[in-house]
Coordinates of C-alpha atoms in Angstrom, one line a residue:
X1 CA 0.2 20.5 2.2
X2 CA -2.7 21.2 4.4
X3 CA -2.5 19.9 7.7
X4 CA -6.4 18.3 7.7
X5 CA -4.0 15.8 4.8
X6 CA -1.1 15.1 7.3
X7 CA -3.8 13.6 10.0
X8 CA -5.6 11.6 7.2
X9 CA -2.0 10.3 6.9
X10 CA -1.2 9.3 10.6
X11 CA -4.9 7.6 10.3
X12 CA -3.4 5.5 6.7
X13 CA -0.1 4.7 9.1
X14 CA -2.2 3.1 11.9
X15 CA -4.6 1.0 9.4
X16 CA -1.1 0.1 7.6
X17 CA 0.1 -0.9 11.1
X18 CA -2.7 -3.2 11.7
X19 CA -2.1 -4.9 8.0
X20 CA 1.2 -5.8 8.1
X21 CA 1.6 -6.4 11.8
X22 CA 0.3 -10.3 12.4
X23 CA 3.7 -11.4 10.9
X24 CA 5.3 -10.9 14.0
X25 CA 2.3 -11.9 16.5
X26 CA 1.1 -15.1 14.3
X27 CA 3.1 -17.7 16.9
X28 CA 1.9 -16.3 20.3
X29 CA -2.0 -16.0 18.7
X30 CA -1.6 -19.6 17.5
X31 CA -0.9 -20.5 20.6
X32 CA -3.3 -18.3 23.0
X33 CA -5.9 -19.2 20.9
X34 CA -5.6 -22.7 20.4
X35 CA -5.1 -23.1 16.6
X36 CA -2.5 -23.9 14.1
X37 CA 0.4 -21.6 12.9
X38 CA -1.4 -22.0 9.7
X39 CA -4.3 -21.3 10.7
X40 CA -3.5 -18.3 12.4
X41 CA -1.3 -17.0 9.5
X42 CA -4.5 -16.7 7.7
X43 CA -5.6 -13.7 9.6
X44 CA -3.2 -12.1 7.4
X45 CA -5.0 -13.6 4.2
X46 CA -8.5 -12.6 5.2
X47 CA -7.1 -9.1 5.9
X48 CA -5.3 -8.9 2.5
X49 CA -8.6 -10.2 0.8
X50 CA -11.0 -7.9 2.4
X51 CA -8.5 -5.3 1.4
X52 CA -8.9 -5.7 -2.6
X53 CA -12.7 -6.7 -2.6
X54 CA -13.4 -4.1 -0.4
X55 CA -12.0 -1.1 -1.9
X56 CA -14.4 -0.5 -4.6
X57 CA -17.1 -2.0 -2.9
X58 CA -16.9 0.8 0.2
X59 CA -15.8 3.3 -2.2
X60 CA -19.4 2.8 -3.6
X61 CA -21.2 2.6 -0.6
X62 CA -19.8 5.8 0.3
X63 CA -20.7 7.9 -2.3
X64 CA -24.1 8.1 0.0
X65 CA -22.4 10.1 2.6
X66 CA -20.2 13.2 2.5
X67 CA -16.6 12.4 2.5
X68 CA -15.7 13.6 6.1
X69 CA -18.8 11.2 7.1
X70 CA -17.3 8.4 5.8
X71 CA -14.0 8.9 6.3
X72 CA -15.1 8.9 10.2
X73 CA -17.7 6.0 10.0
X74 CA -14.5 3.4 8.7
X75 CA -12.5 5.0 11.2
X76 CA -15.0 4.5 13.9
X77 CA -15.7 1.2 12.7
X78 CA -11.8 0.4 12.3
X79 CA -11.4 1.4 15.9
X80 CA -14.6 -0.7 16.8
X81 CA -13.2 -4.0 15.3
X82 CA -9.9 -3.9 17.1
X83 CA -11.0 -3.1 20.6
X84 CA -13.1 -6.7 19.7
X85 CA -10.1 -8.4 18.6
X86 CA -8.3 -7.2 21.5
X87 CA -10.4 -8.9 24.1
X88 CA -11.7 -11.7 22.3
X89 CA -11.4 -15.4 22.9
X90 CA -12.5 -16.9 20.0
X91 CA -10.5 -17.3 16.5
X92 CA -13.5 -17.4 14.8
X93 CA -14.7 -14.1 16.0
X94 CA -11.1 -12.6 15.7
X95 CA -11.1 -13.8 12.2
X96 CA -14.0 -11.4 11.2
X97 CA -12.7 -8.6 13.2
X98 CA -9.6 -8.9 10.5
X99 CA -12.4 -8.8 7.7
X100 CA -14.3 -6.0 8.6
X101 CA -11.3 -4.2 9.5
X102 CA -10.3 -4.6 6.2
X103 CA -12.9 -3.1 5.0
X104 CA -13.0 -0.3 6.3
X105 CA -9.6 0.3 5.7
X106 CA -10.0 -0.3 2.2
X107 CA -13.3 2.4 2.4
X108 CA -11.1 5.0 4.3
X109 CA -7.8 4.7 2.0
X110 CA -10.4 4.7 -0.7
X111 CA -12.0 8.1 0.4
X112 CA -8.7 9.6 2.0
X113 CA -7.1 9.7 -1.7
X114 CA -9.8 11.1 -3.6
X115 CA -10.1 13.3 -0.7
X116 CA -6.2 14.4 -0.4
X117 CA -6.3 15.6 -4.5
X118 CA -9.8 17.6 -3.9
X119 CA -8.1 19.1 -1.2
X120 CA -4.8 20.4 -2.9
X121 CA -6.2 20.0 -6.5
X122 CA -4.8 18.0 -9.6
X123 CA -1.6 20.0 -10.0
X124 CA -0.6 18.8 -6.6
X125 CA -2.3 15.3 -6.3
X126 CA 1.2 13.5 -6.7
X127 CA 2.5 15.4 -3.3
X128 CA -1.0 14.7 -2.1
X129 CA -0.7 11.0 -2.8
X130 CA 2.4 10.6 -2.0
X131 CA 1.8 11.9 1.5
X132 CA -1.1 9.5 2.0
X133 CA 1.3 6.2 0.7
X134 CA 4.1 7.8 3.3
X135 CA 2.0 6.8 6.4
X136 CA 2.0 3.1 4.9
X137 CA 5.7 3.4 4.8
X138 CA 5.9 4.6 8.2
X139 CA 3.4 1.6 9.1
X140 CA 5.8 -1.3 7.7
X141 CA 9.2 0.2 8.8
X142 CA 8.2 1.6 12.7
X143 CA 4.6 0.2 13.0
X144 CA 5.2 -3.1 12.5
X145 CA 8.3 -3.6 14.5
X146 CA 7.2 -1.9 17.3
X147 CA 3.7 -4.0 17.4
X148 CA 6.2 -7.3 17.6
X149 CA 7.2 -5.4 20.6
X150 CA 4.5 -4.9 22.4
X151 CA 3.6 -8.6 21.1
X152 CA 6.7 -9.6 22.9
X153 CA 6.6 -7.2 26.4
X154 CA 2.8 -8.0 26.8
X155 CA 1.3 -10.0 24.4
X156 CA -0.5 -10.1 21.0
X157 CA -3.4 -8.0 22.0
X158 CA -1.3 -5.4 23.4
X159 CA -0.8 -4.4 19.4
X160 CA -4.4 -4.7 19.1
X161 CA -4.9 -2.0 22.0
X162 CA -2.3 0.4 20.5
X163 CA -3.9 0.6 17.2
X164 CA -7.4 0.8 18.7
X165 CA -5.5 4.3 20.7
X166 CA -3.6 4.9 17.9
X167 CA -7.2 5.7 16.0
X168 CA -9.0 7.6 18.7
X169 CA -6.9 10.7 18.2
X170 CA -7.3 10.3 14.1
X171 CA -11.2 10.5 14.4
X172 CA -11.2 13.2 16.6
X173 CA -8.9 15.2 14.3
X174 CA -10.8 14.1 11.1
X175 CA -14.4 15.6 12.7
X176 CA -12.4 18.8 13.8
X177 CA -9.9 19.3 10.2
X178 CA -11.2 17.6 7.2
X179 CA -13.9 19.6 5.4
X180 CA -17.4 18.5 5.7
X181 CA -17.9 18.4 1.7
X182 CA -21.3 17.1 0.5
X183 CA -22.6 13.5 -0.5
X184 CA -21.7 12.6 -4.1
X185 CA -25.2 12.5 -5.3
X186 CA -24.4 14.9 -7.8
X187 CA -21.6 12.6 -9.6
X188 CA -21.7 10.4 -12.4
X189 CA -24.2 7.3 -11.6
X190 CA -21.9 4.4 -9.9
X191 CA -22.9 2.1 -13.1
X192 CA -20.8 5.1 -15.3
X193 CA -17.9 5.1 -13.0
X194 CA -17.7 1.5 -13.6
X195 CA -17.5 2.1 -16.8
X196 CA -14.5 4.0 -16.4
X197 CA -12.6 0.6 -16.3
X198 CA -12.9 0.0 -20.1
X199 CA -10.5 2.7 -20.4
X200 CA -7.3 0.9 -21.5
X201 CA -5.0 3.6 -19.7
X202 CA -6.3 3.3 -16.3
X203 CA -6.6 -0.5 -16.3
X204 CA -2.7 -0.1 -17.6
X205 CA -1.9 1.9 -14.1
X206 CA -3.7 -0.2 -11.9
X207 CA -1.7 -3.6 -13.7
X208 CA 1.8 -1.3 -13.4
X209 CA 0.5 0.0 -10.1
X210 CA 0.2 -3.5 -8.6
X211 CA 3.4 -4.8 -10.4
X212 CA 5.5 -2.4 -8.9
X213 CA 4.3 -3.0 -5.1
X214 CA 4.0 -6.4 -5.8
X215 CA 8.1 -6.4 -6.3
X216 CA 8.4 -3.9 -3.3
X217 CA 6.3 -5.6 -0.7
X218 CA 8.6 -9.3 -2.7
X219 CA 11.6 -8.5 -0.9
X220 CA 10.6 -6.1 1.5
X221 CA 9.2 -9.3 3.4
X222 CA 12.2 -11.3 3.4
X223 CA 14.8 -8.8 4.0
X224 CA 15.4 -10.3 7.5
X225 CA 16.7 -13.7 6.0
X226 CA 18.4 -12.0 3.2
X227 CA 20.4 -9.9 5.1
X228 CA 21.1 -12.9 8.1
X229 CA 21.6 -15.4 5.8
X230 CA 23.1 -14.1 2.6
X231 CA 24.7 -10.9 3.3
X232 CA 26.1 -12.3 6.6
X233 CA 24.9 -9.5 9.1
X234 CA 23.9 -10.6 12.4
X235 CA 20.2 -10.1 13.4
X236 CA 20.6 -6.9 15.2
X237 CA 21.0 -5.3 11.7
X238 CA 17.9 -6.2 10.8
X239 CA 15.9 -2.9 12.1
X240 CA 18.7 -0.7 10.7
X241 CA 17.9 -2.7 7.0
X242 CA 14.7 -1.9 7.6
X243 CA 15.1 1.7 8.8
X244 CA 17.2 2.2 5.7
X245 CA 14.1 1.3 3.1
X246 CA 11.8 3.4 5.2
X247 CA 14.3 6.2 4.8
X248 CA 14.6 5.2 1.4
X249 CA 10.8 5.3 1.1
X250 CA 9.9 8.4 2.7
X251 CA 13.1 9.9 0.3
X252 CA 10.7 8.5 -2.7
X253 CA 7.4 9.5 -1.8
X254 CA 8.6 12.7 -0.9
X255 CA 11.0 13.2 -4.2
X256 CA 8.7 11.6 -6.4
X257 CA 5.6 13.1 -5.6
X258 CA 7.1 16.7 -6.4
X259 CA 8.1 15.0 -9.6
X260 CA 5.0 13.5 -10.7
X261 CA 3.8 16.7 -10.8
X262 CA 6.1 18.0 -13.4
X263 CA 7.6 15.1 -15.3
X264 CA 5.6 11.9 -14.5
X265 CA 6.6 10.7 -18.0
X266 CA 10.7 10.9 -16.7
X267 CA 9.8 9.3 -13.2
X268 CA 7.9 6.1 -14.4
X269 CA 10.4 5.7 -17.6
X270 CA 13.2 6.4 -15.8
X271 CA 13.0 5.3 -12.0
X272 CA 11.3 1.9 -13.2
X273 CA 14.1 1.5 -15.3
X274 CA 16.6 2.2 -12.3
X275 CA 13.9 -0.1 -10.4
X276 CA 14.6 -3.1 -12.0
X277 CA 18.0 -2.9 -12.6
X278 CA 18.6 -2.0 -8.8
X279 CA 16.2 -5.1 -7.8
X280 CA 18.4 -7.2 -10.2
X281 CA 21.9 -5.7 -8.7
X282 CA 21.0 -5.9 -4.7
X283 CA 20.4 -9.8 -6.4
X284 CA 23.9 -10.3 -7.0
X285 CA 25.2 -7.7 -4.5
X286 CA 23.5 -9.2 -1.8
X287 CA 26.4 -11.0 0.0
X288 CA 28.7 -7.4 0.2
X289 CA 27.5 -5.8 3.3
X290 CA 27.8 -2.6 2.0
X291 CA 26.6 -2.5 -1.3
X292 CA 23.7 -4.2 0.0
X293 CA 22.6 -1.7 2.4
X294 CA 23.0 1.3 0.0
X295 CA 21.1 -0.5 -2.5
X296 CA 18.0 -1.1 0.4
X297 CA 18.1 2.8 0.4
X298 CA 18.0 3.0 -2.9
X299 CA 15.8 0.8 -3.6
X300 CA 13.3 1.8 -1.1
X301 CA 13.3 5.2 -2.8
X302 CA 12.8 4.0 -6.0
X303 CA 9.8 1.9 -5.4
X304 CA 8.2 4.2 -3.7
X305 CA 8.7 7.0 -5.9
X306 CA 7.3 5.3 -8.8
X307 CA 4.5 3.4 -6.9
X308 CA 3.3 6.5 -5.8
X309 CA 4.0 8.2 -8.8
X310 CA 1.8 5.2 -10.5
X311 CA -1.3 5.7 -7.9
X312 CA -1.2 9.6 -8.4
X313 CA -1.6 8.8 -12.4
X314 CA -4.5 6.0 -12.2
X315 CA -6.2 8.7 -9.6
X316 CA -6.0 11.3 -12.4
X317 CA -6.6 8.8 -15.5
X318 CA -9.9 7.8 -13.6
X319 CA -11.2 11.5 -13.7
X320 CA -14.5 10.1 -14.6
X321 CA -14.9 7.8 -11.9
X322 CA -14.4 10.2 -8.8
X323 CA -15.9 8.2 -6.3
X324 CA -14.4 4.8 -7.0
X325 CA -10.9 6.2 -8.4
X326 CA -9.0 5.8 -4.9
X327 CA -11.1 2.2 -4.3
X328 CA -9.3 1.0 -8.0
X329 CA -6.0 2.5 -7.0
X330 CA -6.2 0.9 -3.3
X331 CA -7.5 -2.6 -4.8
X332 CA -4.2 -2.8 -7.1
X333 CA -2.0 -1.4 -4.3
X334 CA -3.5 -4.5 -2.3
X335 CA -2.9 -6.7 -5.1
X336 CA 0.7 -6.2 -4.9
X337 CA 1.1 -6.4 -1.9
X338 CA -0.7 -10.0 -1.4
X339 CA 0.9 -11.1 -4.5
X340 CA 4.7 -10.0 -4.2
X341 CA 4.8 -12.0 -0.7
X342 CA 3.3 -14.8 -2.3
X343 CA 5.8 -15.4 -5.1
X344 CA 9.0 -14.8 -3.3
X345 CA 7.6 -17.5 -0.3
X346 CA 7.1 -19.8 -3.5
X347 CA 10.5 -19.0 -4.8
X348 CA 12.2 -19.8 -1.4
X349 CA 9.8 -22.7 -0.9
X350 CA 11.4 -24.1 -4.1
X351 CA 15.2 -24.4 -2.6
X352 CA 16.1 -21.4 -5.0
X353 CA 17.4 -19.5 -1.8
X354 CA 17.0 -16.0 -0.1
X355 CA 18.5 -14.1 -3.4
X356 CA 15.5 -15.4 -4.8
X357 CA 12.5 -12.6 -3.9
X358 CA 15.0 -10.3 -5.2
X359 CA 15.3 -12.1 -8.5
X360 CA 11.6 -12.2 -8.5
X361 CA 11.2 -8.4 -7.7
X362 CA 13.5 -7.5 -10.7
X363 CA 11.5 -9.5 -13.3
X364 CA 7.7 -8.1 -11.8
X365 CA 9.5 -4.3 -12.8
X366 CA 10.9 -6.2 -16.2
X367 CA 7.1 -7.3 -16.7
X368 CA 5.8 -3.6 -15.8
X369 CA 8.1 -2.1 -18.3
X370 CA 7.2 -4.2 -21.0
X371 CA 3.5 -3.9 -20.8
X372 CA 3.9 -0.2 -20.2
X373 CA 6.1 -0.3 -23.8
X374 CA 3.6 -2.5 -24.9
X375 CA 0.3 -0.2 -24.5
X376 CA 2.4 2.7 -25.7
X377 CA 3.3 1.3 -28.0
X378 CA -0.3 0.4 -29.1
X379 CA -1.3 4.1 -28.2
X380 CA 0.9 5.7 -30.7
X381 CA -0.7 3.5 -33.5
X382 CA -4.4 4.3 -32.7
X383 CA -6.0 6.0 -35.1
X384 CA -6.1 10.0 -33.6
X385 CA -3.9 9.6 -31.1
X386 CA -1.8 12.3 -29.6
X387 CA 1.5 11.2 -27.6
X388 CA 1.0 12.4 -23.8
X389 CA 4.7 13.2 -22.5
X390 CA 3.2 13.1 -19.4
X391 CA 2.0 9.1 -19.5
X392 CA 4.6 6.1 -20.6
X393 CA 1.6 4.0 -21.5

């Protein structure tokens, strides 16, 4: 893998950092700031939004510029926003920061993907992707806990001020390693790549794309109460849960993305089968300490290796859309992962206990694989149709 792709991926982990990390600083904002827990939990919401709407929209915008150009100006403007947030004493004003952060997060993942495959070329864009995707795994599993810990040392903004640093070094390294390129005024016309979205296969890997983060990011947020409550571990094993799915995860990305280069057919049949029954055994394994920690491994290796695999297909399916490609992929990843929260909060919220997100998890895979047999099924009976080995759907 070229090194210019590694940096783009410790930029993705620091933007990832700043997604996720609120759910350990919502209290102490709420309360420096003067607003409801609620309130202040909506950060998260305005960040998640931005996120999907903006991912196509600053995939777009930045077909005007040269790749390296815009992969800097949503960095710089990334880095902008959180210095604001950081010294800010208004929620109002700390609420836009989150949007416009967003955004150009959304813009940069956007760019960065499309960017990673021209770099290494279509034989290798699963590795490619699946290096990209591993700096959001290292954002949920070290990001986010240590950001609590600033949160908790020196306060909230502290975590604003290390991924405002975090950043500085990722622009510089973008100007000096990623190729300069050239504007995509040459491309298709953006009202043609649009079009690309009447293609049944690519809007089937965006829906299995965002079905399978959606069950990852399900019980990936309430693994601290399943594990204290249900499995009976005291809290100090919660990083060590959560340092086994990042292990898990980097195993996946890592694994699967050599994979998806070879057999993406086998990794998507198979590992989403394995997915969903491994969601529905850590279900009814949850209370044995040790079953339950080799299935986090496990199942952190298995989500990421088809989620990434998924991503790397909708990037190539989308061949005709290569500007807006990554912003499809990065709006469905998004989806998920506002979705999959959402429905294992209302799960709990119902009195149907921690086990519950996991329950949830296994029947968003159960979904995938249906629709995915579904539109195969469908495939095989259009008129002309060749089988692909290579696609499940």
């Amino acid at each position: 893998m070229p090194f210019a792709l590694l940096l783009l991926g410790v930029a993705v982990f620091a933007q990832g950092t700043s997604e996720f990390m609120l759910s350990g600083l919502v209290p102490d904002i709420a309360r420096d700031l003067g607003v409801s827990v609620p309130s202040a939990g909506a950060l998260t919401s305005a960040f998640a939004l931005g996120m999907v709407a903006g991912a196509p929209l600053m995939a777009g915008l930045a077909r005007r510029w040269s790749r390296r150009g815009a992969l800097l100006g949503f960095l710089a403007v990334f880095l902008a926003v959180h210095v604001v947030g950081a010294v800010t004493d208004s929620f109002t004003v700390l609420v836009a920061t989150r949007v416009v952060g967003a955004l150009a997060n959304a813009g940069f993942l956007a760019v960065a993907l499309v960017t990673a495959v021209g770099m290494v070329g279509p034989e290798a864009g699963g590795r490619a992707t699946s290096t990209l995707l591993g700096g959001v795994t290292l954002a949920c599993v070290v990001g986010v806990p240590a950001g609590a810990l600033l949160g908790q040392l020196w306060g909230w903004r502290a975590a604003f001020w290390a991924v405002a640093l975090l950043s500085l070094p990722a622009v510089v390294a973008v100007a000096r390693s990623v190729p300069a390129g050239a504007a995509d005024s040459g491309r298709p016309s953006l009202r043609a790549e649009l079009r690309s979205l009447r293609n049944p296969r690519l809007r089937v890997a965006l829906l299995l794309g965002a079905l399978v983060n959606a069950a990852t990011f399900c019980t990936f947020t309430y693994l601290a109460p399943l594990v204290t409550q249900v499995t009976a571990l005291g809290s100090g094993w919660v990083p060590v849960v959560l340092a086994l799915f990042g292990a898990g995860s980097f195993l996946g990305v890592a694994v699967g993305g050599r994979l998806a280069e070879r057999r993406p057919g086998a990794v998507l049949t198979g590992g989403g089968g394995a997915l969903c029954l491994g969601w529905a055994a850590f279900a009814l394994a949850a209370g044995t300490p040790a079953v339950a920690l080799g299935l986090v491994l496990v199942q952190g290796a298995l989500s990421f290796g088809v989620g990434s695999t998924l991503i790397s297909q909708a990037l190539r399916t989308a061949s005709d859309a290569p500007t807006l490609s990554g912003g499809f992929a990065t709006a469905a990843f998004n989806v998920g992962a506002a979705l999959g929260p959402w429905l294992g909060g209302t799960a709990i919220g119902a009195g149907l206990g921690y086990r519950s997100p996991v329950w949830v998890s296994a029947a968003l895979v159960a979904v995938a694989l249906l629709t995915a047999g579904l539109a195969a099924r469908r495939n095989r009976r259009a008129p002309g149709c060749r089988t692909r080995a290579s696609w499940p759907a």
